[in-house]
Short mmCIF file of C-alpha atoms in Angstrom, two decimals:
data_model
loop_
_atom_site.label_atom_id
_atom_site.label_comp_id
_atom_site.label_asym_id
_atom_site.label_seq_id
_atom_site.Cartn_x
_atom_site.Cartn_y
_atom_site.Cartn_z
CA MET Z 14 -0.50 -33.91 16.92
CA LEU Z 15 3.22 -34.50 16.49
CA ASN Z 16 5.43 -31.85 18.04
CA PHE Z 17 7.62 -30.61 15.22
CA ASN Z 18 10.55 -28.34 16.02
CA ILE Z 19 11.11 -27.06 12.51
CA THR Z 20 13.78 -24.55 11.58
CA ASP Z 21 14.42 -23.10 8.17
CA SER Z 22 17.59 -24.77 6.96
CA MET Z 23 18.81 -21.79 4.94
CA THR Z 24 18.33 -18.95 7.41
CA GLY Z 25 18.45 -20.78 10.73
CA VAL Z 26 15.28 -18.95 11.75
CA PRO Z 27 12.51 -21.13 13.22
CA LEU Z 28 9.18 -21.27 11.46
CA SER Z 29 6.40 -19.03 12.75
CA VAL Z 30 4.34 -21.97 14.11
CA ASN Z 31 5.13 -25.33 15.73
CA PHE Z 32 2.33 -27.30 14.00
CA ASN Z 33 1.01 -28.46 17.36
CA SER Z 34 -2.60 -27.62 16.51
CA PRO Z 35 -4.88 -27.21 13.49
CA GLU Z 36 -4.64 -23.43 13.99
CA ASP Z 37 -0.92 -23.59 13.27
CA TYR Z 38 -1.53 -25.29 9.91
CA PHE Z 39 -4.23 -22.72 9.11
CA ILE Z 40 -1.91 -19.78 9.92
CA PHE Z 41 0.94 -21.19 7.86
CA ILE Z 42 -1.23 -21.96 4.80
CA PHE Z 43 -2.98 -18.58 5.12
CA GLN Z 44 0.37 -16.74 5.06
CA ILE Z 45 1.45 -18.60 1.92
CA LEU Z 46 -1.84 -17.81 0.15
CA PHE Z 47 -1.74 -14.23 1.42
CA ALA Z 48 1.76 -13.60 0.11
CA THR Z 49 1.05 -15.24 -3.25
CA THR Z 50 -2.25 -13.36 -3.72
CA THR Z 51 -0.55 -10.03 -2.97
CA VAL Z 52 2.21 -10.61 -5.49
CA LEU Z 53 -0.25 -11.82 -8.17
CA ILE Z 54 -2.49 -8.75 -7.74
CA ALA Z 55 0.00 -5.94 -7.14
CA GLY Z 56 2.70 -7.30 -9.44
CA PRO Z 57 0.60 -7.20 -12.65
CA VAL Z 58 -0.36 -3.59 -11.86
CA VAL Z 59 3.34 -2.70 -11.80
CA ILE Z 60 4.02 -4.60 -15.02
CA THR Z 61 0.99 -3.09 -16.77
CA ILE Z 62 1.87 0.52 -15.97
CA LEU Z 63 5.54 0.04 -16.88
CA ALA Z 64 4.61 -1.68 -20.14
CA THR Z 65 1.90 0.81 -21.22
CA ARG Z 66 3.20 4.18 -22.37
CA ALA Z 67 -0.27 5.81 -22.30
CA LEU Z 68 -0.48 5.05 -18.56
CA ARG Z 69 3.05 6.17 -17.76
CA LEU Z 70 2.30 9.56 -19.27
CA GLN Z 71 -0.48 10.22 -16.72
CA ASN Z 72 0.53 11.48 -13.29
CA ARG Z 73 -2.12 9.52 -11.40
CA PHE Z 74 -0.78 6.23 -12.74
CA LEU Z 75 2.73 7.15 -11.59
CA PHE Z 76 1.41 7.34 -8.03
CA MET Z 77 -0.35 4.00 -8.55
CA LEU Z 78 2.93 2.54 -9.80
CA ASN Z 79 4.80 3.71 -6.71
CA THR Z 80 2.30 2.24 -4.25
CA SER Z 81 2.00 -0.98 -6.28
CA ILE Z 82 5.77 -1.47 -6.18
CA CYS Z 83 5.56 -1.16 -2.38
CA ASP Z 84 2.63 -3.56 -2.25
CA THR Z 85 4.47 -6.11 -4.37
CA LEU Z 86 7.46 -5.91 -2.03
CA VAL Z 87 5.10 -6.32 0.92
CA GLY Z 88 3.78 -9.49 -0.71
CA PHE Z 89 7.27 -10.92 -1.04
CA SER Z 90 8.06 -9.85 2.54
CA VAL Z 91 5.19 -11.98 3.86
CA TYR Z 92 7.13 -15.08 2.79
CA TYR Z 93 9.62 -14.06 5.48
CA LEU Z 94 7.49 -12.25 8.06
CA GLY Z 95 4.61 -14.69 7.86
CA LEU Z 96 6.38 -18.03 7.50
CA LEU Z 97 9.30 -17.53 9.91
CA ASP Z 98 9.48 -16.59 13.57
CA VAL Z 99 9.98 -12.84 13.14
CA GLN Z 100 9.18 -9.94 15.45
CA GLU Z 101 9.80 -6.45 14.11
CA GLY Z 102 9.93 -3.25 16.13
CA TYR Z 103 11.18 -2.88 19.69
CA PRO Z 104 12.17 -5.43 20.86
CA SER Z 105 13.05 -7.21 17.65
CA ARG Z 106 13.61 -10.91 16.98
CA ASN Z 107 14.99 -12.12 13.64
CA GLY Z 108 13.89 -8.76 12.30
CA THR Z 109 14.97 -6.83 9.20
CA TYR Z 110 16.14 -3.67 10.99
CA ASN Z 111 12.62 -2.29 10.28
CA ILE Z 112 13.32 -2.31 6.53
CA LEU Z 113 10.13 -4.20 5.61
CA PRO Z 114 7.81 -2.18 7.92
CA SER Z 115 9.29 1.03 6.47
CA LEU Z 116 7.43 0.31 3.23
CA LEU Z 117 4.43 1.72 5.07
CA GLY Z 118 6.11 5.11 5.15
CA VAL Z 119 6.54 5.11 1.38
CA ASN Z 120 2.86 4.35 0.86
CA ILE Z 121 1.73 6.99 3.39
CA LEU Z 122 3.68 9.76 1.67
CA THR Z 123 2.67 8.59 -1.79
CA PHE Z 124 -1.03 8.60 -0.86
CA LEU Z 125 -0.68 12.07 0.62
CA PHE Z 126 1.04 13.53 -2.45
CA ALA Z 127 -1.49 11.75 -4.70
CA GLN Z 128 -4.29 13.50 -2.82
CA PHE Z 129 -2.64 16.89 -3.30
CA ASP Z 130 -2.09 16.01 -6.97
CA ARG Z 131 -5.81 15.31 -7.49
CA TYR Z 132 -6.79 18.41 -5.53
CA PHE Z 133 -4.77 20.73 -7.76
CA ALA Z 134 -5.83 18.85 -10.89
CA VAL Z 135 -9.51 19.45 -10.11
CA CYS Z 136 -9.50 22.79 -8.28
CA HIS Z 137 -6.64 24.57 -10.08
CA PRO Z 138 -6.34 22.93 -13.51
CA PHE Z 139 -4.40 25.80 -15.10
CA ILE Z 140 -1.76 25.86 -12.37
CA TYR Z 141 -1.65 22.08 -12.45
CA SER Z 142 -1.11 21.80 -16.20
CA ARG Z 143 1.66 24.42 -16.05
CA PHE Z 144 3.70 23.37 -13.01
CA ILE Z 145 2.85 19.76 -12.15
CA THR Z 146 4.83 18.03 -14.86
CA ARG Z 147 5.54 14.32 -15.27
CA GLN Z 148 9.16 14.88 -14.22
CA PHE Z 149 7.96 16.66 -11.07
CA VAL Z 150 5.69 13.75 -10.13
CA ILE Z 151 8.49 11.24 -10.73
CA GLY Z 152 10.69 13.34 -8.45
CA ILE Z 153 8.00 13.32 -5.75
CA ASN Z 154 7.73 9.54 -5.91
CA ILE Z 155 11.52 9.19 -5.65
CA TYR Z 156 11.50 11.58 -2.69
CA CYS Z 157 9.05 9.28 -0.88
CA TRP Z 158 11.65 6.49 -1.05
CA LEU Z 159 14.66 8.66 -0.20
CA TYR Z 160 12.96 10.23 2.83
CA ASN Z 161 12.06 6.83 4.28
CA VAL Z 162 15.52 5.38 3.55
CA ALA Z 163 17.18 8.33 5.30
CA PHE Z 164 14.81 8.04 8.27
CA LEU Z 165 15.45 4.28 8.48
CA ILE Z 166 19.25 4.67 8.34
CA ALA Z 167 19.18 7.34 11.04
CA ARG Z 168 17.05 5.13 13.30
CA ASN Z 169 19.31 2.10 12.88
CA LEU Z 170 22.48 4.09 13.61
CA MET Z 171 21.15 5.62 16.81
CA PRO Z 172 21.48 4.07 20.28
CA LEU Z 173 18.48 1.96 21.23
CA SER Z 174 16.94 4.54 23.59
CA LYS Z 175 17.16 7.26 20.95
CA ALA Z 176 15.89 4.92 18.25
CA VAL Z 177 12.79 4.14 20.35
CA GLN Z 178 12.16 7.87 20.83
CA MET Z 179 12.50 8.43 17.11
CA TYR Z 180 10.14 5.52 16.51
CA VAL Z 181 7.53 7.10 18.78
CA LEU Z 182 8.10 10.44 17.02
CA SER Z 183 7.38 8.77 13.70
CA ILE Z 184 4.09 7.52 15.12
CA VAL Z 185 3.17 11.09 16.13
CA ILE Z 186 4.08 12.37 12.67
CA PHE Z 187 1.93 9.63 11.23
CA GLN Z 188 -1.07 10.90 13.21
CA LEU Z 189 -0.57 14.39 11.75
CA ILE Z 190 -0.37 12.96 8.25
CA VAL Z 191 -3.53 10.93 8.91
CA LEU Z 192 -5.41 14.07 9.95
CA THR Z 193 -4.24 15.76 6.77
CA LYS Z 194 -5.29 12.77 4.70
CA VAL Z 195 -8.76 12.74 6.28
CA ALA Z 196 -9.21 16.46 5.66
CA MET Z 197 -8.09 16.05 2.05
CA THR Z 198 -10.38 13.06 1.55
CA VAL Z 199 -13.39 15.08 2.75
CA LYS Z 200 -12.36 17.94 0.49
CA LEU Z 201 -11.96 15.68 -2.52
CA TYR Z 202 -15.34 14.07 -1.82
CA VAL Z 203 -17.01 17.49 -1.80
CA ILE Z 204 -15.26 18.32 -5.07
CA ALA Z 205 -16.36 15.07 -6.69
CA ARG Z 206 -19.92 15.57 -5.48
CA PHE Z 207 -20.51 19.16 -6.51
CA GLN Z 208 -17.83 20.71 -8.72
CA LEU Z 209 -17.41 17.90 -11.23
CA ALA Z 210 -21.19 17.58 -11.50
CA ARG Z 211 -21.23 21.03 -13.08
CA ASP Z 212 -18.55 20.28 -15.67
CA PRO Z 213 -19.66 19.29 -19.19
CA PRO Z 214 -19.17 15.65 -20.19
CA SER Z 215 -15.64 14.97 -21.43
CA ALA Z 216 -12.84 12.44 -21.24
CA ASP Z 217 -10.96 14.69 -18.85
CA LYS Z 218 -13.97 14.85 -16.51
CA ASP Z 219 -14.27 11.07 -16.52
CA SER Z 220 -10.59 10.75 -15.77
CA LYS Z 221 -10.83 13.14 -12.83
CA LYS Z 222 -13.87 11.36 -11.42
CA GLU Z 223 -12.16 8.00 -11.77
CA SER Z 224 -9.00 9.17 -10.04
CA LEU Z 225 -10.93 10.87 -7.22
CA ARG Z 226 -12.97 7.72 -6.65
CA ILE Z 227 -9.79 5.66 -6.45
CA ILE Z 228 -8.14 8.06 -4.00
CA ILE Z 229 -11.14 8.11 -1.70
CA PHE Z 230 -11.53 4.32 -1.62
CA VAL Z 231 -7.81 3.75 -1.14
CA VAL Z 232 -7.50 6.22 1.73
CA VAL Z 233 -10.57 4.90 3.53
CA SER Z 234 -9.38 1.29 3.23
CA PHE Z 235 -5.88 2.36 4.28
CA LEU Z 236 -7.16 3.96 7.47
CA LEU Z 237 -9.45 1.04 8.33
CA LEU Z 238 -6.68 -1.53 7.88
CA TRP Z 239 -3.69 0.30 9.36
CA TYR Z 240 -5.17 2.22 12.26
CA PRO Z 241 -5.82 -0.73 14.64
CA SER Z 242 -2.12 -1.61 14.47
CA PHE Z 243 -1.01 1.93 15.17
CA ILE Z 244 -3.46 2.39 18.02
CA ASN Z 245 -2.06 -0.77 19.62
CA ILE Z 246 1.51 0.50 19.13
CA ILE Z 247 0.64 3.86 20.69
CA ILE Z 248 -0.94 2.16 23.73
CA ARG Z 249 2.11 -0.09 24.15
CA PHE Z 250 4.67 2.72 24.07
CA MET Z 251 2.69 5.50 25.70
CA VAL Z 252 0.72 3.63 28.38
CA GLY Z 253 2.56 0.35 28.71
CA GLY Z 254 -0.50 -1.74 27.89
CA GLY Z 255 -1.77 -2.97 24.57
CA LEU Z 256 -1.65 -6.44 23.09
CA THR Z 257 1.48 -8.44 22.34
CA PHE Z 258 1.75 -11.46 20.07
CA ARG Z 259 4.21 -14.29 19.57
CA ASN Z 260 5.39 -13.05 16.16
CA GLU Z 261 4.28 -11.24 13.03
CA ALA Z 262 2.43 -14.27 11.68
CA THR Z 263 0.13 -14.47 14.71
CA ASN Z 264 -0.42 -10.69 15.02
CA PRO Z 265 -3.88 -9.95 13.59
CA PHE Z 266 -3.17 -6.19 13.60
CA ALA Z 267 -0.04 -6.70 11.46
CA ILE Z 268 -1.97 -9.01 9.14
CA MET Z 269 -4.70 -6.37 8.72
CA ALA Z 270 -2.08 -3.72 7.96
CA ARG Z 271 -0.38 -5.88 5.36
CA PHE Z 272 -3.76 -6.72 3.84
CA ASN Z 273 -3.73 -3.16 2.52
CA ALA Z 274 -1.21 -4.44 -0.05
CA VAL Z 275 -4.02 -6.58 -1.49
CA CYS Z 276 -6.79 -4.04 -1.11
CA THR Z 277 -5.08 -1.06 -2.75
CA PRO Z 278 -4.15 -2.63 -6.12
CA SER Z 279 -7.53 -4.35 -6.15
CA VAL Z 280 -9.20 -0.95 -5.89
CA TYR Z 281 -7.01 0.31 -8.73
CA ILE Z 282 -8.11 -2.56 -10.96
CA TRP Z 283 -11.78 -2.31 -9.99
CA ALA Z 284 -12.13 1.47 -10.26
CA SER Z 285 -10.03 2.09 -13.38
CA PRO Z 286 -11.34 0.63 -16.65
CA THR Z 287 -8.26 2.03 -18.38
CA LEU Z 288 -5.92 0.06 -16.16
CA ARG Z 289 -8.14 -3.03 -16.39
CA GLN Z 290 -8.12 -3.02 -20.19
CA ALA Z 291 -4.34 -2.46 -20.31
CA MET Z 292 -3.82 -5.32 -17.87
CA ALA Z 293 -6.02 -7.61 -19.97
CA ARG Z 294 -3.81 -6.87 -23.00
CA THR Z 295 -0.35 -6.83 -21.45
CA VAL Z 296 -0.50 -9.38 -18.60
CA TRP Z 297 -3.46 -11.69 -18.26
CA GLY Z 298 -4.20 -11.69 -21.98
CA ARG Z 299 -0.83 -13.24 -22.71
CA LEU Z 300 -1.28 -15.85 -20.01
CA CYS Z 301 -4.91 -16.56 -20.83
CA PRO Z 302 -6.12 -15.35 -24.27
CA ARG Z 303 -9.68 -16.45 -23.49
CA CYS Z 304 -9.69 -14.22 -20.39
CA LYS Z 305 -8.47 -11.32 -22.50
CA ARG Z 306 -11.38 -11.68 -24.93
CA ARG Z 307 -13.86 -11.89 -22.07
CA VAL Z 308 -12.55 -8.79 -20.32
CA LEU Z 309 -12.36 -6.70 -23.47
CA SER Z 310 -15.83 -7.76 -24.60
CA TRP Z 311 -17.26 -6.95 -21.17
CA GLU Z 312 -15.57 -3.53 -21.15
CA GLY Z 313 -17.00 -2.78 -24.58
CA ARG Z 314 -20.59 -3.18 -23.48
#
């Protein structure tokens, strides 16, 4: 193999691999495909919800929109984190001041509020219909961004020692949120299994079952994909052990975590016929009319 010392001419940041072995070529091609796939899956979800008024009027799709925007940004970020020699966190090398990893915080809070939204929609429908308005849900989604932006600014303005402590504190807070999410997931599963089974057939019942199914699948996949990375981070900062990698592109834990940006919108599309039909009309149908006819005919069976 030829020993290439390749540096990106625009940024001055070296590429993530040296192309000294077949594995380097595999990693580089994988990151390109990974980033492109994420954008092509999460991006159409964003476009579909924004372009479909019937979806924008439903609270559950506003939460989907918020997470899908994050997932689309994660997809674009892989073109930087995965193709160039970047190491986020502490210590950092060619990093983004933790801006790109902070997208995780937006998704975590959004998932948590989405779980509470579904809980009140199913268990307390009268309170939900009266107080949980569309404007309130939009405000909650905006809050998820503002909270993480404020947290990120505070961390970047602090001295390094204090910033590391705040980083560790955020990991602890994450564990508390995870415990809450697990408890809510169990609660929602019990609701879906028993309470909804007693309700008479209706469009509202189908909508609640669909949204509960999506929440459960998304949270389970989120935990499976993100937790290995956070366990490794905890071990590194608390014990001084753990695994270290050359950069973000060669870190399998980081790759697993970012894979959530593919998994979550895929679950949305798979579990929501309403979203799937709207996407066939507004996005893929315009690019491929034959695909539109196939999807709509299959949904009509």
